[in-house]
Coordinates of C-alpha atoms in Angstrom, one line a residue:
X8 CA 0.0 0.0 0.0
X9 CA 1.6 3.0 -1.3
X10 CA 4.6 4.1 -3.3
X11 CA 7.1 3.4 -0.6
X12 CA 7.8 0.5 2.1
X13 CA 9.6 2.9 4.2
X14 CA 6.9 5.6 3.9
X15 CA 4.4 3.3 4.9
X16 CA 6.2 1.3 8.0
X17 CA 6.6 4.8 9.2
X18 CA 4.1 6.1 12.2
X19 CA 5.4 9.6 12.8
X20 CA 3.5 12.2 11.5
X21 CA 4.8 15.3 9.4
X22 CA 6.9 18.0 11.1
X23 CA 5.5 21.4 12.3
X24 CA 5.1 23.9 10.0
X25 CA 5.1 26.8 12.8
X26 CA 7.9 28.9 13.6
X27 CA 9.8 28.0 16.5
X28 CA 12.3 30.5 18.6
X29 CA 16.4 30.4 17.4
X30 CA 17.6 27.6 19.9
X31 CA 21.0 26.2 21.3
X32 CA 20.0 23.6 18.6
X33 CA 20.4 25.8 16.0
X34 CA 23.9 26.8 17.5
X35 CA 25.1 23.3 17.4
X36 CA 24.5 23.1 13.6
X37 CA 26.5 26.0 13.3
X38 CA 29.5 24.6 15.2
X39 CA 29.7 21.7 13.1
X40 CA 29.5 23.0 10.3
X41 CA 32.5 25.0 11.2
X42 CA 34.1 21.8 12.3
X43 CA 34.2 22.3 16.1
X44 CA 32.2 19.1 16.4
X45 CA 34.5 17.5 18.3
X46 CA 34.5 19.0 21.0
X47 CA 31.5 18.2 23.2
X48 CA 28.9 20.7 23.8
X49 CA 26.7 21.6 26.9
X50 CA 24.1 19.9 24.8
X51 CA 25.4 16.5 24.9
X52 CA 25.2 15.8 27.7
X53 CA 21.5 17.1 28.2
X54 CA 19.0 14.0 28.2
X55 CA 16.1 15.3 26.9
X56 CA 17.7 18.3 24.2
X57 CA 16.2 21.2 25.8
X58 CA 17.1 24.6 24.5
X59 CA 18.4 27.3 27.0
X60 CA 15.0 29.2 27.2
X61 CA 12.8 26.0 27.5
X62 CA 10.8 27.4 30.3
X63 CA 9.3 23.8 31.8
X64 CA 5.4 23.5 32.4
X65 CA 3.9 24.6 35.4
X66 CA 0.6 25.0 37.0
X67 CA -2.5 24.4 34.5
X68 CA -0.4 23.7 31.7
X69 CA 1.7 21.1 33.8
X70 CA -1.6 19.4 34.9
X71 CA -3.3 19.2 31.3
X72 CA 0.0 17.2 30.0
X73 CA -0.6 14.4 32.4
X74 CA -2.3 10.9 30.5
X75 CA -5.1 9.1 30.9
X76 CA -4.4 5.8 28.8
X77 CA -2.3 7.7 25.6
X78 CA -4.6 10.9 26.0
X79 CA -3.3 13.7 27.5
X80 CA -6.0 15.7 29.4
X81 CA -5.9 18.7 27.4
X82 CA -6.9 16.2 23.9
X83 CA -10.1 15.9 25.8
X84 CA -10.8 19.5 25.5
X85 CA -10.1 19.4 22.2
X86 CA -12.4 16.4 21.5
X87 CA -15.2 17.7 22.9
X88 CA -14.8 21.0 21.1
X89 CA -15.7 18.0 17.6
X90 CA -18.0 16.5 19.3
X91 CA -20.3 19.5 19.6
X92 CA -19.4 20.9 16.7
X93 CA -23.1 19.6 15.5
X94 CA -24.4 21.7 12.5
X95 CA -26.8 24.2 13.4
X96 CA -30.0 22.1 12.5
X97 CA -29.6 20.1 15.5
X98 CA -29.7 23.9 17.7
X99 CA -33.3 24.0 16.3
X100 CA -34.5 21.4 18.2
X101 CA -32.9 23.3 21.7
X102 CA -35.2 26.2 20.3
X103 CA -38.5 24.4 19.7
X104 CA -37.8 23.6 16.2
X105 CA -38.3 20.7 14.6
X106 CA -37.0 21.6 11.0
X107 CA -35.7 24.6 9.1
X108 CA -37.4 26.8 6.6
X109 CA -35.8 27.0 3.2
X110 CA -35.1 30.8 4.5
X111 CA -33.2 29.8 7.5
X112 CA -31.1 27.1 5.6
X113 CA -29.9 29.6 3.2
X114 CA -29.0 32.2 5.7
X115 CA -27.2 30.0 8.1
X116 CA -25.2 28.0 5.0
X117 CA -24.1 31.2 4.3
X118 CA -23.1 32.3 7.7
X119 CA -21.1 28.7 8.5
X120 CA -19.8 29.1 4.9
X121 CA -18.1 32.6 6.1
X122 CA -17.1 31.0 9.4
X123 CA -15.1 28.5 8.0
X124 CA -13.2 30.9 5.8
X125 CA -12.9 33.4 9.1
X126 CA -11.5 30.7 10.7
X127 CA -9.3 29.7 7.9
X128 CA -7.4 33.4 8.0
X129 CA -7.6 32.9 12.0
X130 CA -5.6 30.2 11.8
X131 CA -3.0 31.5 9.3
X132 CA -2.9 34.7 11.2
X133 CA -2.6 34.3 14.9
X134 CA -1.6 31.9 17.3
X135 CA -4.0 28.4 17.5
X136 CA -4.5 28.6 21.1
X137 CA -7.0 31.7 20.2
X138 CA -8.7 29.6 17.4
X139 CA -9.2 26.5 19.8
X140 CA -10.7 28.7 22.7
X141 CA -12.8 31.3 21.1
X142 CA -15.3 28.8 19.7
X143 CA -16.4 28.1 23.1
X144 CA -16.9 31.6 24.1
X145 CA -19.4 31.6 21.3
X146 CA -21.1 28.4 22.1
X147 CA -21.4 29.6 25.6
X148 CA -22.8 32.4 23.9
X149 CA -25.1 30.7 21.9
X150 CA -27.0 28.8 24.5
X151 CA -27.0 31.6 27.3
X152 CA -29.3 33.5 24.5
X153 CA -31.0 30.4 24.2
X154 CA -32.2 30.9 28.4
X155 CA -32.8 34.4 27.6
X156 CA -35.7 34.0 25.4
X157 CA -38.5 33.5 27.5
X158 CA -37.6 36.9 28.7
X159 CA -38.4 38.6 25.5
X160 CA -40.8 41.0 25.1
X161 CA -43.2 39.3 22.6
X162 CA -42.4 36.8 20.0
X163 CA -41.0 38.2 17.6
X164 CA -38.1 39.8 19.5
X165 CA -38.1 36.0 20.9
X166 CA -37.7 34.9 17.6
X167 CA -35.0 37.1 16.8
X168 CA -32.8 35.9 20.2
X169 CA -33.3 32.3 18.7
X170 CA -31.7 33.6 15.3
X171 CA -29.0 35.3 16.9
X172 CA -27.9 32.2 19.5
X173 CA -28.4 29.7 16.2
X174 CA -26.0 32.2 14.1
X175 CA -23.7 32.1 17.0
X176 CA -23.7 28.3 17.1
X177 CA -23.2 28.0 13.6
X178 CA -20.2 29.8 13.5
X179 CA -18.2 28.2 16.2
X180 CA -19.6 24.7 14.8
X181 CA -17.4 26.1 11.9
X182 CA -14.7 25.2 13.6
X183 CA -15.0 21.4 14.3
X184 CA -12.6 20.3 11.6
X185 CA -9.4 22.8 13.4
X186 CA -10.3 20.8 16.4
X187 CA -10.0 17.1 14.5
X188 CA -6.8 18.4 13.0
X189 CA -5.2 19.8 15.8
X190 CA -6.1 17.3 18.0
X191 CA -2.2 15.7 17.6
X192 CA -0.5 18.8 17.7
X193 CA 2.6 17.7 20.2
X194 CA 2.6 14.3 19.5
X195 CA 4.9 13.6 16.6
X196 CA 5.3 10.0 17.3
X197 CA 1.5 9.1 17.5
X198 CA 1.0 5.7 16.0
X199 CA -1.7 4.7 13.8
X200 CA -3.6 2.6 15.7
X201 CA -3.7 5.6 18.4
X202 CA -5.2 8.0 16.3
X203 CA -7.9 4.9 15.1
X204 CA -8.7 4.9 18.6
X205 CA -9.3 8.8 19.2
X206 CA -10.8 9.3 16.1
X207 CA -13.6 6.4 17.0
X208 CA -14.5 7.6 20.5
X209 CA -15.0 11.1 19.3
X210 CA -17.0 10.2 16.6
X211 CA -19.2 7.8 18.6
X212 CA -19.6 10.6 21.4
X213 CA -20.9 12.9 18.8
X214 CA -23.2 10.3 17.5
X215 CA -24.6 10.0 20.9
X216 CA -24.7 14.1 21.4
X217 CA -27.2 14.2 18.1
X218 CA -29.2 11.7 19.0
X219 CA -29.9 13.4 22.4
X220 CA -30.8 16.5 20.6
X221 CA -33.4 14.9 19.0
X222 CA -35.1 13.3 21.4
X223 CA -35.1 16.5 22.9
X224 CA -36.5 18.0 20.0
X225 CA -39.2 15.3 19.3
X226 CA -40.2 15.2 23.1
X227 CA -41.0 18.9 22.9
X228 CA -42.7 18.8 19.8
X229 CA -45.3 15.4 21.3
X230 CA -45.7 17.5 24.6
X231 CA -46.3 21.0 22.7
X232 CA -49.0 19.5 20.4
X233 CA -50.6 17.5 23.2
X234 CA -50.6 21.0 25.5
X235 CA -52.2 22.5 21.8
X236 CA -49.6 25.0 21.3
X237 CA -47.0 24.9 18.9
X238 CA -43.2 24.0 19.5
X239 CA -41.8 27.1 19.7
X240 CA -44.5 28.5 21.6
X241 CA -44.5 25.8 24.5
X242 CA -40.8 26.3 24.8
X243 CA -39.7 29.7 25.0
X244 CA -42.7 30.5 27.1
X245 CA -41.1 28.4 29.9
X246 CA -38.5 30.1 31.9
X247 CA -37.6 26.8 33.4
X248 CA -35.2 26.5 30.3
X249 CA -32.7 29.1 31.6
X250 CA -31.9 26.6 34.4
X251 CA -30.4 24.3 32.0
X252 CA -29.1 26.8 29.3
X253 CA -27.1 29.0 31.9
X254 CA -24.9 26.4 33.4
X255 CA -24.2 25.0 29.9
X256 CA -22.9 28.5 29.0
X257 CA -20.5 28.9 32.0
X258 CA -19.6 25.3 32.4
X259 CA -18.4 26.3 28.3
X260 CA -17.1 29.6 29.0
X261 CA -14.8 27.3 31.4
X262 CA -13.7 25.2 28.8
X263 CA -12.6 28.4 26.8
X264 CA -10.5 29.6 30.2
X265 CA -9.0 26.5 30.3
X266 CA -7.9 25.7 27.0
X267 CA -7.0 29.3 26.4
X268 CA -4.3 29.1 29.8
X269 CA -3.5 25.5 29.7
X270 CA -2.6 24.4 26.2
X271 CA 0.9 23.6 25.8
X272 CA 3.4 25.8 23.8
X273 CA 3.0 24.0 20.5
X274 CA -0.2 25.5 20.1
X275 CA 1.0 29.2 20.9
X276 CA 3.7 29.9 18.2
X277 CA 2.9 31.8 15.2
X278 CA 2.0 30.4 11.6
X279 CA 4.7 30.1 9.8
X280 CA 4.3 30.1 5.7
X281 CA 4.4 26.9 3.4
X282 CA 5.8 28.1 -0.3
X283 CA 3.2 26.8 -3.2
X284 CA 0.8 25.9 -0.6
X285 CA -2.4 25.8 -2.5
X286 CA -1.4 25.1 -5.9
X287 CA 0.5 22.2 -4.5
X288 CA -2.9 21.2 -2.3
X289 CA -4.9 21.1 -5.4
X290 CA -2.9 19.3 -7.8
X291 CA -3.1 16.3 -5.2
X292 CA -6.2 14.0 -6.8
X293 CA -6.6 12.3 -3.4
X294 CA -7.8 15.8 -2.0
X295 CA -9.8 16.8 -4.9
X296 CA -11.7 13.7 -5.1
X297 CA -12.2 14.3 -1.4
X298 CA -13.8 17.5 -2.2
X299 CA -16.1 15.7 -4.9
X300 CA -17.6 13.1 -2.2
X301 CA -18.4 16.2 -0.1
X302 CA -20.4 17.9 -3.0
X303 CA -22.1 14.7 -3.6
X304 CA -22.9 13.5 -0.5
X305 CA -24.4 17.5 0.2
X306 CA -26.2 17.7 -2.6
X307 CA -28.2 14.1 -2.4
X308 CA -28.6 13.7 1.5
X309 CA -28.2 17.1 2.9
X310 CA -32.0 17.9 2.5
X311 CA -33.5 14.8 4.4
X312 CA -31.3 15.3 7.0
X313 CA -33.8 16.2 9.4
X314 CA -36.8 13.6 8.3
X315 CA -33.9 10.9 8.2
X316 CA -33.2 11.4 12.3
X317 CA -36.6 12.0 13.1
X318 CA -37.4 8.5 12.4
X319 CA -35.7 7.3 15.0
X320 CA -37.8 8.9 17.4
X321 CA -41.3 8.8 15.3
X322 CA -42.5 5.5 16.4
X323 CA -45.9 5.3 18.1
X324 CA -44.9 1.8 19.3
X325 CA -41.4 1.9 20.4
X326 CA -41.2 2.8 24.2
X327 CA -38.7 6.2 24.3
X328 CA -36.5 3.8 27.0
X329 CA -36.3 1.3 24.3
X330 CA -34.6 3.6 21.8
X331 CA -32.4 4.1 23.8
X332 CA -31.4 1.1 24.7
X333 CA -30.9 0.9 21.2
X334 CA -28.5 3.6 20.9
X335 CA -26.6 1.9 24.1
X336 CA -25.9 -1.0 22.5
X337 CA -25.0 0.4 19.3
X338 CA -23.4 3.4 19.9
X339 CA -21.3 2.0 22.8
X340 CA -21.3 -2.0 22.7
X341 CA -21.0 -2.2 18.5
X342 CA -19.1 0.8 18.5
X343 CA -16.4 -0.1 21.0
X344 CA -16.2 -3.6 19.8
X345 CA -15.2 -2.6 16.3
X346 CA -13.1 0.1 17.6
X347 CA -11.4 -2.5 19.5
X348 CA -10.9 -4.9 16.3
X349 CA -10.0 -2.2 14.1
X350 CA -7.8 -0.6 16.2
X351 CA -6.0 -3.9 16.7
X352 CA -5.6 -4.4 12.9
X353 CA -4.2 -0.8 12.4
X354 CA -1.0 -1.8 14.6
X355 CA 0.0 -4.3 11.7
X356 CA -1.9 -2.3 8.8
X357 CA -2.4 1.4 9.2
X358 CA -4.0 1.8 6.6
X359 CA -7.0 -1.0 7.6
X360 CA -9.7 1.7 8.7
X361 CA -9.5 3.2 5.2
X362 CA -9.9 0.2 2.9
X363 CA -12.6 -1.1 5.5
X364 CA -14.2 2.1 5.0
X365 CA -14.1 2.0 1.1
X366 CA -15.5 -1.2 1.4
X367 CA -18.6 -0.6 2.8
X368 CA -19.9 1.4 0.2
X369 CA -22.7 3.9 0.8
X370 CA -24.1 3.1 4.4
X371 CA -25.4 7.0 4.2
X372 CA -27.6 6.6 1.8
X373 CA -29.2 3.4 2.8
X374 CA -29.9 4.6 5.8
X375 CA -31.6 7.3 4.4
X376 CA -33.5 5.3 2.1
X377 CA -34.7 3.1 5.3
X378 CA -36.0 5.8 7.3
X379 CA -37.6 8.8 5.2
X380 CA -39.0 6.5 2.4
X381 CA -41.5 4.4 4.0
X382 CA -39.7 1.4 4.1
X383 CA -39.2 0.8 7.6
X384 CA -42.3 2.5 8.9
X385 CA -43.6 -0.5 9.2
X386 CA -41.6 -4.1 10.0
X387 CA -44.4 -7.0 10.1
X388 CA -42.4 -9.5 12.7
X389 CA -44.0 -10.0 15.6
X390 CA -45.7 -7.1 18.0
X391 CA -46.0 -3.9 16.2
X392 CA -43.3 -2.2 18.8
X393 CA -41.0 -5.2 17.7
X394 CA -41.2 -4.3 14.4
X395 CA -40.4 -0.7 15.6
X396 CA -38.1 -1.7 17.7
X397 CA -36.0 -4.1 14.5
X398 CA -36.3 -1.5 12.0
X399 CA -34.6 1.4 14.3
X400 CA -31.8 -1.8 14.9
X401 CA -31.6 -1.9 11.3
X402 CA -31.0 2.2 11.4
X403 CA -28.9 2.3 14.0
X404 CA -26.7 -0.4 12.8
X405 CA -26.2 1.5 9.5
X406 CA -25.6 4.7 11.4
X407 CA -22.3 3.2 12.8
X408 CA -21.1 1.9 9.4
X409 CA -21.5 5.4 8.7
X410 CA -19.8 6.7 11.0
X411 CA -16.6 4.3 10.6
X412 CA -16.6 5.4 6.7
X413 CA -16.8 9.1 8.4
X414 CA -13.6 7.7 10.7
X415 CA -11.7 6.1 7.5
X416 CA -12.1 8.9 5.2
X417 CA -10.5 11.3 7.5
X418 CA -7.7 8.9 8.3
X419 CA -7.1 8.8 4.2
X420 CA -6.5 12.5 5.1
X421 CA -4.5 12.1 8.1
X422 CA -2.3 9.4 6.7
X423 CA -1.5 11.4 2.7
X424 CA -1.8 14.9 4.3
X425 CA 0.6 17.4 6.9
X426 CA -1.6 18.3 9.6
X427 CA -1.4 21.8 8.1
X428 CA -2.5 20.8 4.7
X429 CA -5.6 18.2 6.6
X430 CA -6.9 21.6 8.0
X431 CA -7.2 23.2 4.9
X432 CA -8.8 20.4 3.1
X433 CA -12.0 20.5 5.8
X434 CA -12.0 23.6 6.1
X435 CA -12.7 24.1 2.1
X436 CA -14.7 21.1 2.1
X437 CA -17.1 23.0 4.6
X438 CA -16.9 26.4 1.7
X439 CA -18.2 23.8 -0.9
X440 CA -20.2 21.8 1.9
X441 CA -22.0 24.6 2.2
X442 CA -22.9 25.5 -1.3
X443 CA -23.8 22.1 -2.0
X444 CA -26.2 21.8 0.9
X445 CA -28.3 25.5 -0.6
X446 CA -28.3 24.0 -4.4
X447 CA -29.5 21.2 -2.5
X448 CA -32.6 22.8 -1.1
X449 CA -33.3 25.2 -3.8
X450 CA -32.7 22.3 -6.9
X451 CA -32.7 18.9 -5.8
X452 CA -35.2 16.4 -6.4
X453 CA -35.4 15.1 -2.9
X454 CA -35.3 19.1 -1.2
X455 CA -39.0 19.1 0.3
X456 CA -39.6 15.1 0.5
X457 CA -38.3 11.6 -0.4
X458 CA -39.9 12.0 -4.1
X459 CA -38.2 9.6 -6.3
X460 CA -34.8 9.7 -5.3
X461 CA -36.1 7.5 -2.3
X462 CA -39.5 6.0 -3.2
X463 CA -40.8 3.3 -1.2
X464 CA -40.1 0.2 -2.6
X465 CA -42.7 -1.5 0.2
X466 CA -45.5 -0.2 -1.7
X467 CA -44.5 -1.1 -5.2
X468 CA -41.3 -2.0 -6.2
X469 CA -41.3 -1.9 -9.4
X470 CA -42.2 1.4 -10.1
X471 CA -39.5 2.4 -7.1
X472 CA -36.9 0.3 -9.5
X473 CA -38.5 2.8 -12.6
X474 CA -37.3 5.9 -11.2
X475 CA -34.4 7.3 -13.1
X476 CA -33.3 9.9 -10.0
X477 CA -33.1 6.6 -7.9
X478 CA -30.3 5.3 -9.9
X479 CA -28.5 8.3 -10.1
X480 CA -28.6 9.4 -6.7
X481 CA -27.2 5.6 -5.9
X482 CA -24.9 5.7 -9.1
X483 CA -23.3 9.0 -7.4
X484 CA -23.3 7.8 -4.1
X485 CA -21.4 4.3 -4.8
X486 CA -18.5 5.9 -7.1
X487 CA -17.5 8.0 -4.1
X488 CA -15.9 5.0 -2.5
X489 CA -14.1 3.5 -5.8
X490 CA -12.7 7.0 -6.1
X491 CA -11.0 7.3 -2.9
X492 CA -9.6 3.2 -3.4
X493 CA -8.1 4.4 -6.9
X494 CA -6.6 7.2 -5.5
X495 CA -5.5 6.1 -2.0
X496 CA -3.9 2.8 -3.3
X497 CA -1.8 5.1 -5.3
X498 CA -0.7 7.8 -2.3
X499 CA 2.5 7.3 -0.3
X500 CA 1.4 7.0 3.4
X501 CA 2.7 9.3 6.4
X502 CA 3.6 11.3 3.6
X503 CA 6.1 14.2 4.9

């Protein structure tokens, strides 16, 4: 796998491409290179190769250095800050929402399209510790407006908090992909199977943070149209919501404090500056093609997102306990027994995860098809709340094979790409994301309902198998994997 056997036994990822202060290192070069290397230097006989003005950790910083397992603490910060990097549908459902207007899609694209950029010139322009701690302050932000709405004067200007504290969560949510490539900043000699393993949990965790906004969201929206009012009504008119909000915000504005004072010194140098660094970028194919599953995958299954995930919670039969039993066992039990496989492959065979992931082809989209198509409304074995129960299994089960393509596409990044150059590629993939996911809405043939991209083949079948957009959408979907095979089989891994 990969042009080179050396390349690929190798486990250390690339150097830094910040600026780093003139050290005794440097000094030493100089002094052989003058031929005084002979005689031995203050240096050789230090252990560890410290420069004269290493200043050792103390304090905060000192504390988030120590490990749990191979994680130091302060990677746990910067986990979390992915795993609630949800998109800003899911802050609906905190708001009474259960969906988006075609209006409200558009406008907060556009505003996590100019995030990511924002963040982008951030990065490039000041020192990372400020673009890993900011995003909290404006999550905190976001949900202490959120406990400020049932204070509002009348609806509208209710309406207009939810807007603002939605905006403000889209544009820290912006930030998610800094976070995932950042997250190995000091650790030059992370093996593979280490960053399998990190790269799992968090995406598992996150899997578990959606799903617990909506069953929020679809509790609120049973309970509001029981009580006769509407969502957003029976919400915001509660102040009881400020209780919860409130903490959330300060226990985030912590975070922010914390990461901000307690990050090691890796993350506080300046950006240095890569020669060629985007024309270089996009003459790689494995990056463009990366940026061509993102449009796809946008286009087709961006705009039954939210009917897609609120099948998991629609069922009439299916106790709410049961579901989430469900998500136990899958999102915990499945999940950390293929974590625990895989990651035991990837010490032989780094690049396992990856080819896995090709390999299962487009778990997305039949997922999709299964829950906003009709298909697995209805499963006739047994009780009707066994059939619920089977056909969210069935969901669930192709939500983690999702997930684990998720994981193995961004180790394709991770193992071909710098760090520097892996930050880039997200963040332009969110630019394009973006775009994709508006045409989506305004032009695709499955923006307002499943239509016959996903018809419901439990009805009649053939004319499901008549459709012409079925076929294409799946014809799109499936040469997304062969792509990346073609292209990663021919990339040179841990590529410097």
């Amino acid at each position: 796998m990969g042009n080179s056997a050396a390349a690929s036994r190798s486990a250390t990822p690339a150097s830094s491409v910040f600026r780093m202060p003139w050290g005794r290192a440097s000094h030493d070069v100089l002094a052989a290179a003058n031929g005084d290397s002979g005689r031995q230097s203050p240096r050789d006989t230090d252990e560890f190769l410290l420069d004269d003005d290493y200043v050792p950790p103390t304090g905060l910083k000192k504390f988030l250095q120590k490990k749990v397992g191979d994680w130091h603490l302060y990677t746990f910060l910067l986990a979390f800050g992915q795993i609630i990097a949800a998109n800003s549908y899911q802050l609906t459902l905190l708001t009474g929402q259960n969906g988006q207007s075609a209006d409200q899609l558009y406008v907060i694209a556009s505003i996590y399209l100019a995030a990511s950029l924002i963040w982008w010139l951030l990065f490039r322009l000041v020192k990372q510790v400020y673009v890993l701690s900011l995003p909290f302050v404006l999550y905190g932000l976001a949900f202490f407006l959120i406990g400020m709405g049932p204070y509002a004067r009348d609806l509208s200007d209710r309406g207009w908090i939810y807007n603002v504290a939605t905006a403000l969560y889209a544009a820290a949510s912006a930030s998610g992909s800094l976070f995932f490539s950042l997250n190995f900043g000091t650790e030059g000699g992370t093996p593979a199977q280490s960053w399998a393993f990190r790269a799992c949990v968090i995406q598992g965790s996150q899997q578990l943070y959606v799903a617990a906004l909506w069953y929020w969201g679809s509790t609120l929206t049973a309970s509001s149209n029981g009580g006769g009012l509407s969502p957003s009504v029976r919400l915001t008119s509660s102040p009881k919501i400020t209780g919860v909000t409130t903490p959330i915000a300060c226990f985030l504005w912590a975070v922010a404090a914390v990461i901000f004072f307690g990050l090691p010194n890796y993350y506080r140098q300046m950006p240095g500056k890569i020669p060629s660094f985007y024309g270089s970028l996009f003459q790689r194919k494995i990056v463009l093609w990366f940026f061509v599953a993102v449009v796809v995958q946008n286009y087709w299954l961006s705009a039954p997102y939210g009917r897609n995930w609120r099948y998991l919670w629609s069922s009439q039969h299916a106790p709410a306990w049961g579901i989430v039993i469900l998500l136990l066992i899958f999102f915990v039990g499945v999940w950390a027994a293929m974590l625990f496989v895989l990651g035991y492959l990837s010490k032989a065979h780094s690049w396992i995860i990856p080819i896995f992931s090709i390999g299962l082809g487009a778990p997305r989209w039949g997922q999709t098809l299964w829950g906003i198509s009709g298909i697995g409304l209805y499963v006739p074995w047994g009780t009707p709340a066994f059939g619920a129960i089977l056909g969210r299994a069935l969901w669930c089960w192709m939500s983690v094979l999702d997930s684990i393509q998720g994981v193995g596409f961004g180790m394709i990044l991770l193992q071909t790409l710098t760090r520097f150059h892996v930050a880039f590629t997200l963040i332009f993939a969110q630019v394009i994301g973006s775009i994709a996911t508006i045409a989506a809405r305004a032009s695709a043939p499955d923006a307002t309902g499943p239509g016959t991209v996903f018809p419901n083949f439990a009805l009649d079948t053939l004319y499901g198998l008549r459709q012409h957009w079925f076929w294409i959408a799946l014809f799109f979907q499936l040469v997304i994997p062969i792509g990346f095979f073609v292209y990663f089989r021919k990339s040179q891994l841990f590529k410097p």
